Amino acid sequence: MISTGILFGLGFKALIAYISGDQVEISWQWFIPLSIVLTGFLCAIPSVIFLDDDDPFHLHISLKITLHFLAILGVVSLCGKLFGWYSDISEWLSIAVMYVIIYFFVWVATFWLAKSDENKINNALNDIHDEE
């Protein structure tokens, strides 16, 4: 979701630049869609930090989220540099800001979905309990 969100963010940034009168021409190399898929796959790998099976370090969830955030930022930054998503620090900063915003919204959506599932399960358990 993060790499796709960054793609949309770059498109939105180019749209704003175009509307404001800047000469903007988006030209992407043939490998850009593949780079997005590869980046998405690589961004999924740091999620293993959230597996609780035999966690030898017993890390607190806030530390896990911080490590996850930094690992994915590293993946996005490295892939962005390798695939030419940015060429200087100001372009990287815009990608980093988009990444932070997207990461925040992904976590909000994740917690909202988890809470929704929790409520559905609790309601189902209450219905079963009421019938007994």
CSV table of C-alpha atoms in Angstrom, one decimal:
chain,number,residue,atom,x,y,z
A,1,MET,CA,0.0,0.0,0.0
A,2,ILE,CA,2.9,2.3,0.8
A,3,SER,CA,4.6,2.1,-2.6
A,4,THR,CA,1.3,2.5,-4.4
A,5,GLY,CA,0.4,5.4,-2.2
A,6,ILE,CA,3.7,7.1,-3.1
A,7,LEU,CA,3.0,6.5,-6.8
A,8,PHE,CA,-0.3,8.3,-6.4
A,9,GLY,CA,1.4,11.0,-4.3
A,10,LEU,CA,3.9,11.6,-7.1
A,11,GLY,CA,1.1,11.8,-9.6
A,12,PHE,CA,-0.8,14.2,-7.4
A,13,LYS,CA,2.3,16.4,-6.9
A,14,ALA,CA,2.8,16.5,-10.7
A,15,LEU,CA,-0.9,17.5,-11.1
A,16,ILE,CA,-0.6,20.3,-8.6
A,17,ALA,CA,2.6,21.5,-10.4
A,18,TYR,CA,0.8,21.4,-13.7
A,19,ILE,CA,-2.3,23.3,-12.5
A,20,SER,CA,0.0,25.9,-10.9
A,21,GLY,CA,1.5,26.6,-14.4
A,22,ASP,CA,4.8,24.8,-14.1
A,23,GLN,CA,6.0,22.9,-17.2
A,24,VAL,CA,5.5,19.3,-16.0
A,25,GLU,CA,6.0,16.3,-18.2
A,26,ILE,CA,5.8,12.9,-16.7
A,27,SER,CA,7.8,10.3,-18.5
A,28,TRP,CA,8.4,7.0,-16.9
A,29,GLN,CA,10.7,4.3,-18.0
A,30,TRP,CA,9.2,0.9,-18.9
A,31,PHE,CA,10.3,-0.7,-15.6
A,32,ILE,CA,8.4,1.7,-13.3
A,33,PRO,CA,5.4,-0.6,-12.8
A,34,LEU,CA,7.8,-3.5,-12.0
A,35,SER,CA,9.7,-1.3,-9.6
A,36,ILE,CA,6.5,-0.5,-7.8
A,37,VAL,CA,5.6,-4.2,-7.5
A,38,LEU,CA,9.2,-5.1,-6.3
A,39,THR,CA,9.1,-2.2,-3.8
A,40,GLY,CA,5.8,-3.4,-2.5
A,41,PHE,CA,7.2,-6.9,-2.0
A,42,LEU,CA,10.3,-5.6,-0.3
A,43,CYS,CA,8.2,-3.4,2.0
A,44,ALA,CA,6.2,-6.4,3.1
A,45,ILE,CA,9.4,-8.2,4.4
A,46,PRO,CA,9.9,-5.9,7.5
A,47,SER,CA,6.4,-6.9,8.6
A,48,VAL,CA,7.9,-10.1,10.1
A,49,ILE,CA,8.9,-7.9,13.0
A,50,PHE,CA,5.2,-8.1,14.2
A,51,LEU,CA,5.2,-11.9,14.4
A,52,ASP,CA,5.1,-12.9,18.0
A,53,ASP,CA,6.2,-16.5,17.5
A,54,ASP,CA,9.2,-17.0,19.6
A,55,ASP,CA,10.2,-13.3,19.8
A,56,PRO,CA,13.6,-13.6,21.4
A,57,PHE,CA,13.8,-9.9,22.2
A,58,HIS,CA,10.3,-9.3,23.5
A,59,LEU,CA,10.2,-5.8,21.9
A,60,HIS,CA,7.4,-3.4,22.9
A,61,ILE,CA,4.9,-2.7,20.1
A,62,SER,CA,5.9,1.0,19.9
A,63,LEU,CA,9.5,-0.1,19.3
A,64,LYS,CA,8.4,-2.6,16.7
A,65,ILE,CA,6.4,0.1,14.9
A,66,THR,CA,9.4,2.4,15.0
A,67,LEU,CA,11.7,-0.3,13.6
A,68,HIS,CA,9.1,-1.2,11.0
A,69,PHE,CA,8.7,2.5,10.0
A,70,LEU,CA,12.5,3.0,9.6
A,71,ALA,CA,13.0,-0.3,7.7
A,72,ILE,CA,10.3,0.5,5.2
A,73,LEU,CA,11.6,4.1,4.8
A,74,GLY,CA,15.0,2.6,4.0
A,75,VAL,CA,13.5,0.3,1.4
A,76,VAL,CA,11.5,3.1,-0.2
A,77,SER,CA,14.5,5.4,-0.2
A,78,LEU,CA,16.8,2.7,-1.6
A,79,CYS,CA,14.3,1.7,-4.3
A,80,GLY,CA,13.5,5.3,-5.1
A,81,LYS,CA,17.2,6.0,-5.7
A,82,LEU,CA,17.8,2.8,-7.7
A,83,PHE,CA,14.7,3.3,-9.9
A,84,GLY,CA,15.0,7.0,-10.4
A,85,TRP,CA,12.0,8.2,-8.4
A,86,TYR,CA,14.0,11.1,-7.2
A,87,SER,CA,17.3,12.8,-8.1
A,88,ASP,CA,18.1,15.2,-5.3
A,89,ILE,CA,17.4,15.8,-1.6
A,90,SER,CA,14.3,18.0,-2.2
A,91,GLU,CA,12.6,15.3,-4.3
A,92,TRP,CA,13.6,12.7,-1.6
A,93,LEU,CA,12.1,14.9,1.1
A,94,SER,CA,8.8,15.1,-0.8
A,95,ILE,CA,8.7,11.3,-1.1
A,96,ALA,CA,9.6,11.0,2.6
A,97,VAL,CA,6.8,13.3,3.6
A,98,MET,CA,4.4,11.3,1.4
A,99,TYR,CA,5.7,8.1,3.0
A,100,VAL,CA,5.0,9.5,6.5
A,101,ILE,CA,1.5,10.5,5.6
A,102,ILE,CA,0.7,7.2,3.9
A,103,TYR,CA,2.3,5.2,6.7
A,104,PHE,CA,0.1,7.0,9.3
A,105,PHE,CA,-3.1,6.4,7.2
A,106,VAL,CA,-2.2,2.7,6.7
A,107,TRP,CA,-1.9,2.3,10.5
A,108,VAL,CA,-5.2,4.2,11.1
A,109,ALA,CA,-6.9,1.9,8.6
A,110,THR,CA,-5.4,-1.2,10.2
A,111,PHE,CA,-6.5,-0.2,13.7
A,112,TRP,CA,-10.0,0.7,12.4
A,113,LEU,CA,-10.4,-2.6,10.6
A,114,ALA,CA,-9.1,-4.5,13.7
A,115,LYS,CA,-11.5,-2.6,15.9
A,116,SER,CA,-14.4,-3.3,13.5
A,117,ASP,CA,-13.5,-7.0,13.5
A,118,GLU,CA,-13.3,-7.0,17.3
A,119,ASN,CA,-16.7,-5.5,17.6
A,120,LYS,CA,-18.2,-8.0,15.2
A,121,ILE,CA,-16.7,-10.9,17.2
A,122,ASN,CA,-17.9,-9.4,20.5
A,123,ASN,CA,-21.4,-9.0,19.1
A,124,ALA,CA,-21.5,-12.6,17.8
A,125,LEU,CA,-20.2,-13.9,21.2
A,126,ASN,CA,-22.9,-11.8,23.0
A,127,ASP,CA,-25.6,-13.2,20.7
A,128,ILE,CA,-24.4,-16.8,21.5
A,129,HIS,CA,-24.3,-16.0,25.2
A,130,ASP,CA,-27.8,-14.5,25.1
A,131,GLU,CA,-29.2,-17.6,23.5
A,132,GLU,CA,-27.7,-19.8,26.2
